[in-house]
XYZ file of C-alpha atoms in Angstrom:
354
model
C -35.972 -96.478 -8.761
C -34.330 -96.085 -5.410
C -36.090 -93.738 -2.992
C -33.927 -90.772 -1.978
C -32.909 -90.554 1.641
C -32.763 -87.140 3.331
C -30.454 -86.019 6.101
C -29.800 -82.807 8.041
C -27.802 -81.273 5.187
C -30.955 -81.041 3.101
C -32.739 -78.845 5.627
C -32.285 -75.094 5.403
C -32.147 -73.493 8.808
C -32.754 -69.736 9.042
C -29.890 -68.173 10.958
C -30.809 -66.758 14.325
C -30.793 -63.045 15.149
C -27.852 -63.511 17.418
C -27.541 -63.274 21.167
C -26.679 -59.587 21.225
C -29.647 -57.752 22.778
C -30.977 -54.529 21.299
C -30.164 -51.459 23.306
C -30.899 -47.738 23.273
C -27.621 -46.953 24.992
C -25.630 -44.624 22.781
C -21.882 -43.940 22.838
C -20.858 -41.249 25.295
C -18.491 -39.647 22.769
C -16.230 -38.470 25.555
C -13.568 -37.509 23.017
C -15.937 -35.164 21.123
C -14.871 -31.572 20.601
C -17.160 -28.579 21.091
C -18.214 -26.464 18.143
C -20.335 -23.341 17.657
C -22.688 -23.508 14.659
C -22.175 -20.384 12.527
C -24.043 -21.413 9.356
C -26.462 -24.055 8.105
C -26.749 -24.975 4.435
C -28.706 -27.969 3.082
C -27.861 -30.397 5.830
C -24.300 -29.215 6.304
C -23.336 -27.374 9.469
C -20.374 -25.009 9.515
C -19.024 -24.919 13.048
C -16.286 -22.931 14.720
C -13.975 -25.077 16.830
C -11.659 -23.491 19.365
C -8.190 -25.109 19.348
C -6.674 -26.671 22.437
C -4.046 -24.521 24.117
C -0.587 -26.095 24.302
C 0.355 -26.996 27.866
C 3.685 -26.961 29.635
C 5.435 -24.740 27.109
C 7.736 -22.090 28.509
C 8.194 -20.372 25.157
C 5.824 -17.704 23.994
C 3.952 -18.976 20.992
C 1.352 -17.408 18.803
C -1.991 -18.730 20.059
C -3.594 -21.207 17.646
C -6.499 -19.869 15.647
C -10.031 -21.287 15.661
C -10.898 -23.423 12.660
C -14.063 -23.971 10.677
C -15.286 -27.569 10.555
C -18.082 -28.718 8.257
C -20.257 -31.458 9.738
C -23.395 -33.451 9.132
C -25.956 -34.541 11.696
C -25.452 -38.040 13.100
C -28.320 -40.487 12.659
C -28.587 -40.968 16.398
C -29.865 -37.394 16.783
C -33.035 -38.403 14.960
C -35.323 -35.497 14.139
C -33.627 -33.133 16.575
C -32.838 -29.931 14.707
C -29.567 -28.021 14.678
C -29.667 -24.256 14.110
C -27.246 -21.351 14.005
C -26.078 -20.496 17.517
C -26.173 -24.074 18.776
C -23.222 -25.461 20.688
C -22.632 -29.002 19.529
C -20.316 -31.971 20.095
C -18.347 -33.151 17.054
C -16.602 -36.431 16.302
C -14.828 -37.811 13.261
C -12.556 -35.658 11.155
C -12.523 -32.325 12.970
C -9.345 -31.065 11.299
C -11.235 -28.574 9.151
C -9.284 -29.552 6.038
C -11.034 -29.214 2.652
C -13.358 -32.081 1.672
C -13.539 -33.452 5.225
C -16.745 -34.014 7.133
C -17.328 -34.405 10.853
C -20.489 -35.583 12.640
C -22.694 -33.668 15.074
C -23.463 -36.227 17.786
C -24.886 -33.991 20.493
C -26.596 -30.621 20.851
C -25.774 -28.994 24.154
C -28.610 -27.548 26.305
C -29.800 -24.211 24.941
C -30.093 -21.037 26.989
C -32.693 -19.599 24.605
C -34.486 -20.394 21.352
C -35.999 -17.754 19.089
C -38.775 -19.289 17.001
C -41.755 -18.358 14.914
C -44.794 -20.312 13.785
C -45.343 -21.315 10.205
C -48.609 -19.354 10.252
C -51.263 -18.017 12.593
C -54.098 -20.155 11.224
C -55.545 -23.092 13.118
C -54.827 -25.651 10.382
C -51.065 -25.301 10.874
C -51.390 -26.461 14.489
C -48.779 -23.908 15.545
C -45.883 -25.547 13.695
C -42.748 -23.900 15.031
C -39.748 -22.861 12.996
C -36.592 -22.323 15.042
C -34.530 -19.346 13.947
C -31.461 -19.166 16.214
C -30.345 -20.664 19.509
C -28.512 -19.220 22.518
C -28.923 -15.554 21.549
C -29.231 -13.173 24.506
C -30.334 -10.094 22.541
C -32.761 -9.568 19.677
C -32.163 -6.503 17.517
C -35.326 -5.464 15.660
C -34.140 -3.554 12.610
C -36.708 -1.304 10.935
C -36.419 1.594 8.507
C -38.077 4.933 9.190
C -38.735 5.303 5.449
C -38.170 3.437 2.162
C -39.801 1.078 3.129
C -42.055 2.713 5.737
C -42.057 1.229 9.262
C -44.434 -1.620 10.053
C -45.395 -1.391 13.743
C -47.439 -4.573 13.555
C -44.372 -6.544 12.491
C -42.326 -4.942 15.282
C -45.030 -5.919 17.776
C -44.987 -9.533 16.628
C -41.205 -9.790 16.881
C -41.412 -8.264 20.371
C -43.851 -10.996 21.398
C -41.449 -13.651 20.080
C -38.647 -12.076 22.126
C -40.802 -12.139 25.279
C -41.537 -15.818 24.618
C -37.821 -16.608 24.214
C -36.878 -14.440 27.231
C -34.374 -12.490 25.123
C -33.486 -8.825 25.644
C -34.732 -6.495 22.910
C -33.092 -3.566 21.111
C -34.956 -1.467 18.548
C -32.631 -0.271 15.777
C -34.121 2.421 13.532
C -32.335 2.937 10.211
C -32.535 5.616 7.479
C -33.074 8.409 9.992
C -31.885 10.841 7.323
C -35.167 10.189 5.476
C -37.686 10.544 8.329
C -37.733 11.492 12.046
C -38.025 8.680 14.638
C -40.254 10.438 17.189
C -43.667 9.111 16.141
C -42.546 5.478 16.001
C -40.605 5.675 19.252
C -43.670 7.028 21.057
C -45.396 3.660 20.465
C -42.680 1.757 22.347
C -41.807 4.244 25.069
C -44.392 2.685 27.475
C -42.708 -0.689 26.979
C -39.292 0.632 27.943
C -37.681 -0.857 24.834
C -34.136 0.532 24.379
C -33.381 1.946 20.950
C -30.671 3.316 18.691
C -31.149 5.527 15.631
C -28.713 5.293 12.708
C -28.394 6.202 9.054
C -26.189 5.050 6.189
C -22.650 6.318 6.601
C -23.341 7.604 10.109
C -21.555 6.581 13.328
C -22.383 3.206 14.872
C -20.703 3.698 18.260
C -23.953 3.513 20.241
C -25.047 0.361 18.431
C -21.635 -1.239 18.988
C -21.909 -0.551 22.727
C -25.125 -2.607 22.802
C -23.631 -5.463 20.759
C -20.153 -5.894 22.243
C -19.742 -9.048 24.306
C -23.195 -10.411 23.483
C -24.774 -12.866 21.037
C -27.259 -10.729 19.130
C -29.661 -11.782 16.392
C -30.844 -9.211 13.846
C -34.425 -9.594 12.624
C -36.457 -7.367 10.331
C -38.365 -7.350 7.074
C -36.619 -7.058 3.733
C -35.102 -3.774 2.636
C -34.568 -2.181 6.053
C -30.768 -2.263 5.811
C -29.780 -5.255 7.960
C -27.071 -6.440 5.589
C -25.721 -2.901 5.197
C -25.440 -2.662 8.982
C -23.714 -6.027 9.211
C -21.179 -5.058 6.556
C -20.392 -1.878 8.498
C -20.051 -3.736 11.806
C -18.039 -6.651 10.379
C -15.920 -5.367 7.459
C -15.198 -8.879 6.150
C -18.837 -10.006 6.194
C -19.545 -9.222 2.519
C -23.290 -9.659 2.958
C -25.233 -8.954 -0.230
C -27.349 -5.796 -0.223
C -30.295 -4.777 -2.357
C -32.724 -1.930 -3.001
C -36.394 -1.488 -2.204
C -38.867 -2.082 -5.024
C -40.376 1.303 -5.930
C -43.739 -0.293 -6.844
C -44.394 -2.649 -3.921
C -42.374 -0.822 -1.258
C -40.706 -4.103 -0.320
C -37.114 -5.206 -0.370
C -35.649 -8.352 -1.866
C -34.379 -11.230 0.259
C -30.638 -10.637 -0.138
C -29.724 -12.787 2.885
C -30.867 -16.326 2.148
C -29.773 -18.020 5.363
C -28.833 -17.140 8.916
C -25.124 -16.726 9.609
C -23.192 -15.862 12.773
C -20.370 -13.335 12.462
C -17.826 -12.443 15.124
C -17.579 -8.763 15.984
C -14.109 -7.159 16.037
C -14.630 -5.869 19.600
C -15.983 -9.193 20.888
C -19.369 -10.831 20.710
C -21.405 -12.275 17.859
C -24.064 -10.946 15.536
C -26.400 -13.315 13.699
C -27.818 -11.957 10.468
C -31.101 -13.567 9.389
C -33.019 -13.472 6.097
C -35.619 -10.717 5.821
C -39.049 -11.863 6.969
C -42.429 -10.866 5.566
C -44.456 -12.684 8.219
C -43.851 -13.750 11.794
C -46.385 -16.325 13.014
C -47.054 -16.449 16.765
C -49.490 -19.343 17.065
C -47.099 -21.052 19.486
C -47.173 -18.131 21.972
C -49.798 -18.121 24.732
C -51.641 -15.116 26.152
C -49.987 -15.801 29.520
C -46.535 -15.496 27.954
C -47.280 -12.030 26.614
C -48.940 -10.967 29.863
C -45.855 -12.045 31.835
C -43.942 -9.213 30.148
C -46.294 -6.756 31.911
C -45.854 -7.507 35.636
C -47.624 -4.266 36.558
C -50.798 -5.582 34.911
C -50.752 -9.234 35.961
C -52.434 -8.623 39.317
C -55.280 -6.801 37.575
C -56.245 -9.956 35.641
C -57.288 -11.819 38.804
C -60.897 -10.627 38.433
C -61.036 -11.368 34.690
C -63.607 -13.962 33.549
C -62.327 -17.412 32.662
C -60.747 -17.508 29.221
C -60.493 -13.738 28.999
C -58.454 -12.574 26.021
C -57.938 -9.137 27.630
C -59.088 -7.565 24.384
C -62.861 -7.248 24.646
C -65.563 -6.148 27.048
C -65.613 -7.608 30.533
C -61.850 -7.526 30.984
C -60.989 -6.478 34.545
C -57.904 -4.604 33.374
C -60.029 -1.609 32.399
C -61.181 -1.112 35.989
C -57.677 -1.860 37.293
C -56.156 0.909 35.194
C -59.053 3.316 35.860
C -58.372 2.908 39.587
C -54.838 4.219 39.047
C -53.044 0.911 39.557
C -51.221 1.090 36.210
C -50.574 3.431 33.306
C -53.218 3.272 30.555
C -50.444 3.454 27.953
C -49.166 0.132 29.249
C -52.592 -1.446 28.825
C -52.800 -0.081 25.287
C -49.405 -1.615 24.530
C -50.432 -4.983 25.967
C -53.597 -5.079 23.890
C -51.717 -4.043 20.780
C -49.294 -6.945 21.241
C -52.116 -9.391 21.985
C -53.972 -8.268 18.858
C -50.787 -8.713 16.866
C -50.317 -12.206 18.303
C -53.769 -13.253 17.124
C -53.097 -11.952 13.660
C -55.884 -9.379 13.760
C -55.245 -6.439 11.438
C -53.742 -3.307 12.846
C -55.904 -0.187 12.468
C -54.423 1.687 9.546
C -55.820 4.024 6.906
C -53.735 2.227 4.288
C -54.447 -1.451 4.858
C -54.244 -2.171 1.126
C -50.691 -0.947 1.018
C -48.363 -4.010 0.762
C -46.002 -2.359 3.212
C -48.642 -2.767 5.913
C -48.991 -6.524 5.462
């Protein structure tokens, strides 16, 4: 039997990986168009794209209208999140026609980011949940009755606003059911501006605060956020619900954040009702920075002072007449709220106080 002879054709050679080097350089996407994220739903981002103005035309034409473009996040963005209020760069099919899909390839630098922690406990490691981006005003909506106001929740949202460096407006609803004086007295030392409204009443003062700004509405369920939005933006059609007579809580009628353009200019972002607002990501220094009249008094505080217990130098600072004691009370109330300690209340078992 003749012995087989082998040649180079019998040898399998694994193909090389090629000469093209790996690179982290990404496309510049110079032809991308800018969009404003108005809604987020299961990985799809509804963005508003302003049309390009026709140039060199002497005839008067009706200005083109903005269009809504649905997009998905490009793989190159990695784990970077996209939230309502973001300004993004879009490529692909940006026509806005039905069944088309563009790609979000870039998130522009944010001017602000409102966020909350998943919880206040140590085991969550302060996991942050972004709510909206680029808002310049936070409207805290709370009812004066049905459900009763929750000052501790208001305090926590205030702390989040201080952290995000966003202006605050306190909007009190259902004033036909209860007077606002007692609640407003808690926030008078903080200088928080406020408006008081009721269902069917005028909204002129509230509109003055909202016009020309990007405002985000935050509040717990049942306080009337969606009712307000429907009155401010007639075409919003936000679902509304009633407060449970047993628990004193409202149902989550808004299931996702959405940005709506106001008729007089500006944007309002309606968010789902919240029942908790974790602040584990906010430091004591951040809260203290919102009280410049008290900062100097902390110089003599012991290291690691929480400004809540004995030994805090702020007590002597205020006693010496350097600041108003109401301001110190407000600071400590916000710091206590940040740490998740219960607010003193004769009805702690009431679900409305959670």
